[in-house]
PDB file of C-alpha atoms in Angstrom:
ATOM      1  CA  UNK X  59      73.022 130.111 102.372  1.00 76.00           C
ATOM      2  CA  UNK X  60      72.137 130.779 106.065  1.00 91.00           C
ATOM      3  CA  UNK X  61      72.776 128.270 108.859  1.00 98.00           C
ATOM      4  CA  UNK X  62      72.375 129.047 112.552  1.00 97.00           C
ATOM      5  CA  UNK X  63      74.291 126.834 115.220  1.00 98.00           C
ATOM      6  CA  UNK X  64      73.664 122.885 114.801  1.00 98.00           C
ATOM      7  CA  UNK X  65      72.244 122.823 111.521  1.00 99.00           C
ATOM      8  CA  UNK X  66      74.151 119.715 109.640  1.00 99.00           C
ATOM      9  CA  UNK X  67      75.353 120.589 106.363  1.00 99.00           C
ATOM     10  CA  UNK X  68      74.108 119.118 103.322  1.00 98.00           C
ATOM     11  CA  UNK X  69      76.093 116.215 102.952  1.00 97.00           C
ATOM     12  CA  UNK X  70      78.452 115.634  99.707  1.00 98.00           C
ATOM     13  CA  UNK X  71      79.091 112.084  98.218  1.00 99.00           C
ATOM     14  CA  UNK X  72      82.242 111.454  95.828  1.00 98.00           C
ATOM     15  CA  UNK X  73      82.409 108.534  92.773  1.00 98.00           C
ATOM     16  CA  UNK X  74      84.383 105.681  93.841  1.00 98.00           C
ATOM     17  CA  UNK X  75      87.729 106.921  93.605  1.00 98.00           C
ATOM     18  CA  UNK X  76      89.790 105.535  90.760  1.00 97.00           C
ATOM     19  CA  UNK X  77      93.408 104.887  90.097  1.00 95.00           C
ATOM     20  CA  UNK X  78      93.053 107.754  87.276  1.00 95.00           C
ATOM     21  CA  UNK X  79      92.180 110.104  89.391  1.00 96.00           C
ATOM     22  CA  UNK X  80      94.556 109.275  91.694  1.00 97.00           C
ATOM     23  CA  UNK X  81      97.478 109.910  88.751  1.00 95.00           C
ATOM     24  CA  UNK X  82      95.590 112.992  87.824  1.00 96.00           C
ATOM     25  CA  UNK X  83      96.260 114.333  91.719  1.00 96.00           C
ATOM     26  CA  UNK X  84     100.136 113.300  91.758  1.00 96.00           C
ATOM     27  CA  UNK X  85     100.616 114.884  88.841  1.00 96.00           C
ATOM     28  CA  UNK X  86      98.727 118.536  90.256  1.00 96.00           C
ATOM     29  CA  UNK X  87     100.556 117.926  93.748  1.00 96.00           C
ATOM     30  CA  UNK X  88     103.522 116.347  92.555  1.00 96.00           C
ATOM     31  CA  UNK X  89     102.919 113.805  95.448  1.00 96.00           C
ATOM     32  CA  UNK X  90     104.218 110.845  93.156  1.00 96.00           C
ATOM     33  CA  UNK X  91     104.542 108.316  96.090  1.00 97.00           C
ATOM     34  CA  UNK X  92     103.629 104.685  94.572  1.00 96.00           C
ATOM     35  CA  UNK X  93     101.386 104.076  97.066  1.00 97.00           C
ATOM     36  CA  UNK X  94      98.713 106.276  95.650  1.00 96.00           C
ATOM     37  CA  UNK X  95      99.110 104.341  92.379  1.00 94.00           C
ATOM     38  CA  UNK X  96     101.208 100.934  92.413  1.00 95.00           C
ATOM     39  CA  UNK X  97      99.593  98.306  94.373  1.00 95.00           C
ATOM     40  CA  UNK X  98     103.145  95.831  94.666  1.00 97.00           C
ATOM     41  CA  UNK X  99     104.509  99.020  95.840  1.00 97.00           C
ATOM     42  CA  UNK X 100     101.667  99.710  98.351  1.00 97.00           C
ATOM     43  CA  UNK X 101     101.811  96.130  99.497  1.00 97.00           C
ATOM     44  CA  UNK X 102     105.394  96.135  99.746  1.00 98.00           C
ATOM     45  CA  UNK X 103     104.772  98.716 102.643  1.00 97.00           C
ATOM     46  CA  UNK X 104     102.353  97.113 104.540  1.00 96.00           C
ATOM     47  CA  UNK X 105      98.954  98.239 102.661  1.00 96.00           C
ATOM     48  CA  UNK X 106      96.362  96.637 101.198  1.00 94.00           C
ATOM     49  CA  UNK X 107      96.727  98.137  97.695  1.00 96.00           C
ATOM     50  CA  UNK X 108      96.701 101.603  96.451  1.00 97.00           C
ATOM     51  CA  UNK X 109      95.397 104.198  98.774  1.00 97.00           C
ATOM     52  CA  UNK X 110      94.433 107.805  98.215  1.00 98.00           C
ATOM     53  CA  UNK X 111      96.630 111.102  99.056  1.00 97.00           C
ATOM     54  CA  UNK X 112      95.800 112.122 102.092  1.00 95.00           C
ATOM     55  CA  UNK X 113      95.236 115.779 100.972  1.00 96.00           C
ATOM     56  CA  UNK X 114      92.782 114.227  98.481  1.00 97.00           C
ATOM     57  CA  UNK X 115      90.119 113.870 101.163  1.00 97.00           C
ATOM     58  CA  UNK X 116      91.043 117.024 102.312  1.00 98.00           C
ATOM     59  CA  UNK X 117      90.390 118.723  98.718  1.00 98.00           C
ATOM     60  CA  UNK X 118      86.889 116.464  99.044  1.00 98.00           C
ATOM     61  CA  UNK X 119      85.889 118.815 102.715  1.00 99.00           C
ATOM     62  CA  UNK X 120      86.969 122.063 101.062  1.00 98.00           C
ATOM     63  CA  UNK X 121      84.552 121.260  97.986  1.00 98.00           C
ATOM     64  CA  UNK X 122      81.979 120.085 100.534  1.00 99.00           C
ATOM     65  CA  UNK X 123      82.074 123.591 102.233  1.00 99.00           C
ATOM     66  CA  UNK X 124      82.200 125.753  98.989  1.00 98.00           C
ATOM     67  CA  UNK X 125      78.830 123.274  98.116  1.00 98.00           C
ATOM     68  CA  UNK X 126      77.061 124.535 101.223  1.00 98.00           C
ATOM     69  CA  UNK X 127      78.185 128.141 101.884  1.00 98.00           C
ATOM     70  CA  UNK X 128      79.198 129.117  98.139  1.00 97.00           C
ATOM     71  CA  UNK X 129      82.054 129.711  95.994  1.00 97.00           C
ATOM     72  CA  UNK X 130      84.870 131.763  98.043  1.00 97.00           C
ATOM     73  CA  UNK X 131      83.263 131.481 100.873  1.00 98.00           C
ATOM     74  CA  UNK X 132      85.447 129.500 102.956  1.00 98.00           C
ATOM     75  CA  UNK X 133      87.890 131.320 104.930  1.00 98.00           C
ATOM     76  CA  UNK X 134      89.717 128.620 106.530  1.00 98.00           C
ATOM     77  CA  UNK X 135      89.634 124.809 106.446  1.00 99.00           C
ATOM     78  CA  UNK X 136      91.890 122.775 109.101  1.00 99.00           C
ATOM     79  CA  UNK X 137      92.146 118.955 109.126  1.00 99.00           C
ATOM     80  CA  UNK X 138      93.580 115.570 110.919  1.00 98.00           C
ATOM     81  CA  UNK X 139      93.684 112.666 108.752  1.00 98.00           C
ATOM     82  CA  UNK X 140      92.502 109.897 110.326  1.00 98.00           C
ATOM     83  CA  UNK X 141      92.757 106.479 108.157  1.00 97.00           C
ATOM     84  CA  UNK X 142      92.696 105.656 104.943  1.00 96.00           C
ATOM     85  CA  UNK X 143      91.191 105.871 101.173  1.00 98.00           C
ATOM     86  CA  UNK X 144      91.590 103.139  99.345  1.00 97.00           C
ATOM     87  CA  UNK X 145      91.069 102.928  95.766  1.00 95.00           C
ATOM     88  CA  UNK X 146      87.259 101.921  95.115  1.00 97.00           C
ATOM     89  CA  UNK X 147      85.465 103.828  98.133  1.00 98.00           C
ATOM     90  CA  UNK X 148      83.025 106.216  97.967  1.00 99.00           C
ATOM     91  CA  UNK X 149      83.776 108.566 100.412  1.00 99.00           C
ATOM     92  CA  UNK X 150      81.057 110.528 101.974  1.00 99.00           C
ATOM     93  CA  UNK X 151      81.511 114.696 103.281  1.00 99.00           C
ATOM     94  CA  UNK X 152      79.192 115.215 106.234  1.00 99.00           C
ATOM     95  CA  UNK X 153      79.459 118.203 109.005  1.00 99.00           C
ATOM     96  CA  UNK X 154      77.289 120.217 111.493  1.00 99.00           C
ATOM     97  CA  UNK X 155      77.671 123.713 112.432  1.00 99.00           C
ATOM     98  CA  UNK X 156      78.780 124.460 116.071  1.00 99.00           C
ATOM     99  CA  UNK X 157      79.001 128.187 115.695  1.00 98.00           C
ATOM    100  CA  UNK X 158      77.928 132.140 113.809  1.00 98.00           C
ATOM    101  CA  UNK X 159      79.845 134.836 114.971  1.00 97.00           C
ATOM    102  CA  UNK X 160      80.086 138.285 113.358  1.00 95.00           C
ATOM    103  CA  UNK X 161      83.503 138.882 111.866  1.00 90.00           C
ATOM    104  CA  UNK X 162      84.612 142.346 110.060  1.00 88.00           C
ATOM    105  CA  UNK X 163      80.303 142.965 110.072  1.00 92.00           C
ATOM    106  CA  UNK X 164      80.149 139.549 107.996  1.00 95.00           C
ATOM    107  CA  UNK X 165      78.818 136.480 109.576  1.00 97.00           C
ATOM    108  CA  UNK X 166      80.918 133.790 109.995  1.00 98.00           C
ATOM    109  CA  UNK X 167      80.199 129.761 110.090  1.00 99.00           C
ATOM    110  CA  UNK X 168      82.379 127.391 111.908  1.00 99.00           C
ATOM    111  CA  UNK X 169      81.892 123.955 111.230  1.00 99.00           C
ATOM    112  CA  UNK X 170      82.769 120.560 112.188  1.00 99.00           C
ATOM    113  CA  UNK X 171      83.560 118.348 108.996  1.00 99.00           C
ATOM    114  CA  UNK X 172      84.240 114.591 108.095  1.00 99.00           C
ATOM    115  CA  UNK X 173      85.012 112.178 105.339  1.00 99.00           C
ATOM    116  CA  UNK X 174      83.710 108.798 106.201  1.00 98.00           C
ATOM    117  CA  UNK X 175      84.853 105.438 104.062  1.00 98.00           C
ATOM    118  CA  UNK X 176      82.313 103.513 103.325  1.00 97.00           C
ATOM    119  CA  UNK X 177      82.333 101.391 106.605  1.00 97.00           C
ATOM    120  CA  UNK X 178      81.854 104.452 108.335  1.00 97.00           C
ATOM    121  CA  UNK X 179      85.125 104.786 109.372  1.00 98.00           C
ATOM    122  CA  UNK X 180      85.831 109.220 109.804  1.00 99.00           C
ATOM    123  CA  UNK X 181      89.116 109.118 107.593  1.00 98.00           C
ATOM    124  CA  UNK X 182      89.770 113.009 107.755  1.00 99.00           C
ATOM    125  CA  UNK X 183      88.191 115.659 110.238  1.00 99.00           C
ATOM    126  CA  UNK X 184      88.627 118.667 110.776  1.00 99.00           C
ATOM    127  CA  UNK X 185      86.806 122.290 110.920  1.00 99.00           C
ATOM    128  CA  UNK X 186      85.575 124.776 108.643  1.00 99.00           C
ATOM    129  CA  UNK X 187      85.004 128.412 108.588  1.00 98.00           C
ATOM    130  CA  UNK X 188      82.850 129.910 105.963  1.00 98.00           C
ATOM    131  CA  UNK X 189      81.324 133.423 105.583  1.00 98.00           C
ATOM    132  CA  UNK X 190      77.691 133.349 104.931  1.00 96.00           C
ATOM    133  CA  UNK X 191      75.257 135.716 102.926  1.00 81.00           C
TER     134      UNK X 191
END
């Protein structure tokens, strides 16, 4: 796919995520922190129940990118993690692209990404590089 400076990306939308899937992750990150999957032991520090790994939402951007540019085609993917995924939202991928360069005689997206909760809330951001064509 070809983008040009400001074109949003197609946007992405994930199932609600479920306490399965958040097993399923510990067990390919090895992350096995309670939190993602015992809500006494979520409460018990000061959550609200279960929330998601943080790299989770991250894993969400990186398939948003491959969605719009391709398969391999992301060259680099840097994020801050801004709130929370609880168990239950549907998290939304949405981004915009601020820039093409040529790179190596290849051009080269760079994007601004987000996850949003579902009050809107940006819960990771971050930016995207992705080589186009």
């Amino acid at each position: 796919m070809r983008y040009k400076a400001g074109d949003p990306l197609p946007g992405l939308v994930k199932e609600p995520v479920a306490r399965v899937q958040l097993v399923r992750y510990a067990g390919a990150s090895g992350d096995f922190n309670p939190i993602h999957f015992d809500d006494e032991a979520a409460r018990s520090r000061g959550l609200g129940g279960v929330i998601a790994h943080g790299m989770l939402s991250m894993g969400f951007l990186g398939q948003f990118v491959e969605a719009a540019f391709g398969p391999g085609a992301t060259r680099k993917l840097e994020v801050n993690f801004r709130g929370m995924v609880k168990l239950g939202d549907v998290v939304t991928c949405r981004g915009r692209v601020t820039e093409v360069r040529e790179a190596g005689g290849r051009s080269l997206a760079v994007c601004e990404v987000e996850a949003v909760n579902p009050e809107g809330a940006v819960v990771t951001q971050g930016v995207a590089e992705a080589w186009m064509g």
